[in-house]
Structures are given as C-alpha cells and as structure tokens.
Coordinates of C-alpha atoms and ligand atoms in Angstrom, one line a residue:
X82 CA 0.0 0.0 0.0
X83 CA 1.6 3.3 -1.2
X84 CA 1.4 6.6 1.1
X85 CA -2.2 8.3 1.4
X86 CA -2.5 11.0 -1.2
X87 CA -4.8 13.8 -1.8
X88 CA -4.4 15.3 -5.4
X89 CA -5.9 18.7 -5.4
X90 CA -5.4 22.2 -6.1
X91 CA -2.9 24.5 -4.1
X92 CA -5.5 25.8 -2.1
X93 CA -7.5 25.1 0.6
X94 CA -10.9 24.8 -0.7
X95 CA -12.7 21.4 -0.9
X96 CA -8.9 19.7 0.0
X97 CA -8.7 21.4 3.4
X98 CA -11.0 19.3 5.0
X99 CA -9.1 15.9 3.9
X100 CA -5.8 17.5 4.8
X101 CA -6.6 18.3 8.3
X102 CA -8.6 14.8 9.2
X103 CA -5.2 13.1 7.9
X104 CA -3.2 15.4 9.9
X105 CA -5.2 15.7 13.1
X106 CA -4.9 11.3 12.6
X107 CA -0.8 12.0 12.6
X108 CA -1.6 9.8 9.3
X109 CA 1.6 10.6 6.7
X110 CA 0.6 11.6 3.6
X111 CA 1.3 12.7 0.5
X112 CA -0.2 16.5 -0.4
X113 CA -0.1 16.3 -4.0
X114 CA -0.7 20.6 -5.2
X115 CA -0.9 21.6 -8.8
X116 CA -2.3 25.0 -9.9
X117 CA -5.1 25.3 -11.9
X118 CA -3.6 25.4 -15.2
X119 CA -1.7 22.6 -14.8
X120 CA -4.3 19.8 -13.6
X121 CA -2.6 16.3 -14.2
X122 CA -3.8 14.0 -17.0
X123 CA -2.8 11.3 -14.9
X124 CA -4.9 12.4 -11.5
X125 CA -7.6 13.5 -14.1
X126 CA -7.5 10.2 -15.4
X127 CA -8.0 8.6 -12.0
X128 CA -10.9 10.5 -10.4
X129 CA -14.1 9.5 -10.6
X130 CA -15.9 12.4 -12.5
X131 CA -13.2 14.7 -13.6
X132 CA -12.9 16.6 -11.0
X133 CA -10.5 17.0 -7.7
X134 CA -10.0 16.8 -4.6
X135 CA -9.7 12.6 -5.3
X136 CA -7.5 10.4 -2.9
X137 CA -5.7 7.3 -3.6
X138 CA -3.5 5.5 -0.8
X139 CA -2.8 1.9 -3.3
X140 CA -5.9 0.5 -2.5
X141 CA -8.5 3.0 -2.4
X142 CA -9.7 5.6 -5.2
X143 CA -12.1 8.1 -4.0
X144 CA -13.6 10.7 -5.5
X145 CA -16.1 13.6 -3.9
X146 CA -14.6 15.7 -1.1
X147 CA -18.0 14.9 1.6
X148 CA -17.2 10.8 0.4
X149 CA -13.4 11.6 1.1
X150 CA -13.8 12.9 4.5
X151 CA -16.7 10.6 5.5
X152 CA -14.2 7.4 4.5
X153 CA -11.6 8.8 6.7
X154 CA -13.5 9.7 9.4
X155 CA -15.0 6.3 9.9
X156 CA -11.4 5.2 9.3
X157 CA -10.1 7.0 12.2
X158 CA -12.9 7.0 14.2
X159 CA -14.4 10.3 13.8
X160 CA -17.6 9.2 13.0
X161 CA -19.4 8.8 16.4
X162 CA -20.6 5.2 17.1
X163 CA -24.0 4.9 16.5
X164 CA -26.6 6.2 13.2
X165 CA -27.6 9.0 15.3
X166 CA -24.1 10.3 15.8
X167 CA -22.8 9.5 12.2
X168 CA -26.6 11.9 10.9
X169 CA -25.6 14.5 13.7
X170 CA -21.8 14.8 12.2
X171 CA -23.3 14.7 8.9
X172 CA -25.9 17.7 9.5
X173 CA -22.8 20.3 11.4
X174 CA -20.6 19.3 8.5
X175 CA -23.4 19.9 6.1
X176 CA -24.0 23.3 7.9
X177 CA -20.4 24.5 7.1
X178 CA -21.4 23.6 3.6
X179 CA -24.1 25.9 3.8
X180 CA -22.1 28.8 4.9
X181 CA -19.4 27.8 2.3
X182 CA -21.8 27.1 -0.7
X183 CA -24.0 30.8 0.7
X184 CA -20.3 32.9 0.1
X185 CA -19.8 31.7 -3.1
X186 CA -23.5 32.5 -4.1
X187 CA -23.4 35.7 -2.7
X188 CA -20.1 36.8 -3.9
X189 CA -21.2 35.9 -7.3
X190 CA -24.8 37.3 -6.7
X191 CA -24.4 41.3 -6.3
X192 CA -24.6 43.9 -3.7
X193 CA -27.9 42.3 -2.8
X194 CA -27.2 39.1 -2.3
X195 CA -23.8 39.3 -0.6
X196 CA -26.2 41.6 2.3
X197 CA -28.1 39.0 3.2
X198 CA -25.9 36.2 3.5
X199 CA -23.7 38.5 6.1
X200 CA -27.3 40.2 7.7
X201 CA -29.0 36.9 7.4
X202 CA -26.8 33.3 6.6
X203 CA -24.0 34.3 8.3
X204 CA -25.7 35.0 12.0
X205 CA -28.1 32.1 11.4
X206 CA -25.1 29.7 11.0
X207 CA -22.8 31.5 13.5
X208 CA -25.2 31.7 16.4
X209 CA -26.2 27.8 16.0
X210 CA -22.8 26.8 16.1
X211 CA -22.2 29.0 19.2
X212 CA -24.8 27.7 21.2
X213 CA -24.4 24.1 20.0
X214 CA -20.7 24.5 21.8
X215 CA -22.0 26.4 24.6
X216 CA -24.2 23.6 25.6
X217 CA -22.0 20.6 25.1
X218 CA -19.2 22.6 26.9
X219 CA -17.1 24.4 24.2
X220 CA -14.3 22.0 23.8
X221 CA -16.7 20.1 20.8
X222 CA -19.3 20.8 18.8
X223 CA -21.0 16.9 19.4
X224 CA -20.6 14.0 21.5
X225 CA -17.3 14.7 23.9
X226 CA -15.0 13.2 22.1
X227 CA -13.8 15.1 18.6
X228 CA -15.2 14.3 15.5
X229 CA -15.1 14.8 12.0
X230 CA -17.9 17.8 12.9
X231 CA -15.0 19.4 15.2
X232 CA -12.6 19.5 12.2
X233 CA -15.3 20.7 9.9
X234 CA -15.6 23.3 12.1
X235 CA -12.5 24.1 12.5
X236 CA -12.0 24.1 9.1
X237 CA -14.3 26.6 8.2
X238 CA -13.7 28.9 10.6
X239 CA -9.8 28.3 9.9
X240 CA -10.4 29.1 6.5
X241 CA -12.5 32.2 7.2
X242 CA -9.8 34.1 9.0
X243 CA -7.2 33.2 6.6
X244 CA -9.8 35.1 4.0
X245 CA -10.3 37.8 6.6
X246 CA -13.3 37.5 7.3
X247 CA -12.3 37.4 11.5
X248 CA -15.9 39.8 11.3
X249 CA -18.7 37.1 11.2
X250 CA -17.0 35.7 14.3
X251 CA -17.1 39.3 16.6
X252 CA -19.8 38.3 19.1
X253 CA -19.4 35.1 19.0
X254 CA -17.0 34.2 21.8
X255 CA -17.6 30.4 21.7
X256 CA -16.4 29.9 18.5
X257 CA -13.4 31.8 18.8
X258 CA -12.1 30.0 22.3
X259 CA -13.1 26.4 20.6
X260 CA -10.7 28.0 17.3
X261 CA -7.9 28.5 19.6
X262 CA -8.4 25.0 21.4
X263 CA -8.5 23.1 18.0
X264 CA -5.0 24.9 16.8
X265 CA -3.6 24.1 19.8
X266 CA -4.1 20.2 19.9
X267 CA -0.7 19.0 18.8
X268 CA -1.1 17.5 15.4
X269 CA -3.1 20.1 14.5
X270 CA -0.8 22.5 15.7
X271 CA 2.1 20.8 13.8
X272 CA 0.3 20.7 10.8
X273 CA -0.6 24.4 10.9
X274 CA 2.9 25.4 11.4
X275 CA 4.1 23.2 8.6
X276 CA 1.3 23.3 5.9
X277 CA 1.7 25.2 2.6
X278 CA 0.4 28.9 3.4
X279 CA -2.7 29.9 1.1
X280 CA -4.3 32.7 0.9
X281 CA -7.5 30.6 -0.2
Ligands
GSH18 N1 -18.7 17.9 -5.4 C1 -17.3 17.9 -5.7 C2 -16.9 19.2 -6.5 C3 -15.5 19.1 -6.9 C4 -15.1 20.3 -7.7 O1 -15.9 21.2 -8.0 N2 -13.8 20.4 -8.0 C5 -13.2 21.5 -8.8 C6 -12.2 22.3 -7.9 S1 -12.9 22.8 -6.4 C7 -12.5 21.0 -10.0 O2 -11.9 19.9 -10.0 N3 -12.4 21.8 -11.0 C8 -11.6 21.5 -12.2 C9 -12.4 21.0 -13.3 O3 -13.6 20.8 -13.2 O4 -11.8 20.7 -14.4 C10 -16.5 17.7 -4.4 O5 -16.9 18.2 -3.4 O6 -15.4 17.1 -4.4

C-alpha cells in the first residue's frame, strides 16, 4: 500500500477538510498541489468524474470531497458510534457547507445578495454553532470526544480568518475559544505550522 495522497489544487478549498482529518490522525501523507492550469492528465484520469479533490492510498480511489472525509473519518474514528451520531456529524458538517456554498453564491450574486448572506446566513449559521458549543461545553461541537464535525468546524472557521473574514465571528466568543483550542491540539498545531500557506 503506497502513502495516502490527496491530489488537489494549491488551495484550501474542498482539499482542506481531507488535509486536516489526515493530519489531526498523525496519518503521513502525500499533499499532491498543482495549480489550476496545470491539472494532471494522470490524477484526471484517475478521479471519478473529472474533477479533484480525489484520494488514492494503493488501494483506495475516492472521488467527492464529503465521500473523502466521511471514509476517513470512519477510518479513524471520527464518526461517532451509533446512526444518530454518524446523521448529527453529517448535519454540522453539512451546515459548514451551507455557509461555504451561501459565500460563493453571494459573492457571485451582487450587492444584494452578498447583504443577506452576512445580515441573514451568516448569523443564522454563527449563532447555532455558538450555542451548539456552549451547551456541550465548548471544547466540541458533538458527543465529547472530537469528530469529524469538530474538524469541519474548524476548518471553516480556519479558512475564514485566513480570507479575513475574523468579522462574522465578533460576538461570538464560543467559536473563537473552541478556534484556539483546535489549533492548539498538537497534530493540529504541527500541521498548521508546517502546511503550505494559502491565501484561499
Ligand atoms: N462535489 C465535488 C466538487 C469538486 C469540484 O468542484 N472540483 C473543482 C475544484 S474545487 C475541480 O476539479 N475543477 C476543475 C475541473 O472541473 O476541471 C467535491 O466536493 O469534491
């Protein structure tokens, strides 16, 4: 079995999640970056639709970021134990998606549009993850152990501050403090200090 790979672009985008369930595992693997204009023929070839991020580790081909993280998760048991945890995962990661999927929308969508995703999607989002963490103690957004829903959070709000966008957090001090508590678990830490800076 070769090394774990993720092929994707050199950003964070729909790779970031993969990167940091591998990392916060201690799991070596290979980051495999390309830019845009130089997408492989060969990791083309191997994905399942045409399109990256797509993982490979010798004896598994995967293709779809959510299928990606899911795999690993269960993998490394991130996935909760029962079909209630594995759905309650599932619906915080699928609400980072929202916020994700809403900025590109909006960004794309006018002066309008980019209004009410901060005025509206952006404190709908923000305030249920704050009081999700405030009731189950702050250190986890479910269950009391971390799970892939921990990293996802993480994640996004990682990827938020690297954008700039620190502002949709003011207010929201449970969020921030379970931020700092994520980057400060060691493999996360190690991988933050040693991953390829991006600016998205
Ligand atoms: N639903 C897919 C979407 C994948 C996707 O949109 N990939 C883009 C980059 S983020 C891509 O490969 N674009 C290059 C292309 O389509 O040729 C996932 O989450 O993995």
């Amino acid at each position: 079995m070769s090394l774990p790979t993720l092929h994707y672009f050199d950003i964070k985008g729909r790779g970031e999640g993969t990167r940091l369930l591998l990392a916060y595992a201690d799991v070596e693997f290979v980051d495999n970056r390309f830019e845009f204009a130089a997408y492989p023929a060969e990791v083309r070839a191997k994905t399942m639709f045409g399109q990256v991020p797509h993982y490979s580790d010798g004896e598994v081909e995967l293709s779809q970021s959510v299928a990606i993280e899911m795999y690993l998760a269960k993998k490394y048991g991130l996935y909760g134990s029962t079909p209630l945890d594995e759905a309650m995962i599932m619906s915080y990661i699928m609400s980072t998606h929202d916020l994700f999927i809403g900025f590109f929308f909006a960004k794309n969508g006018g002066a309008e549009a980019l209004a009410k995703f901060y005025n509206e999607t952006v404190p709908r989002l923000v305030s249920s993850w704050e009081k999700a963490l405030i009731a189950n103690g702050g250190s986890h957004i479910y269950g009391k152990t971390m799970t892939w829903a921990d990293l996802g959070l993480f994640g996004t709000i990682d990827y938020l501050f690297s954008i700039g966008e620190q502002k949709m957090f003011e207010g929201s001090p449970a969020c921030l403090e379970f931020h700092r508590q994520m980057s400060e678990v060691p493999t996360i830490s190690k991988y933050l200090k040693t991953r390829k800076v991006t600016t998205r």
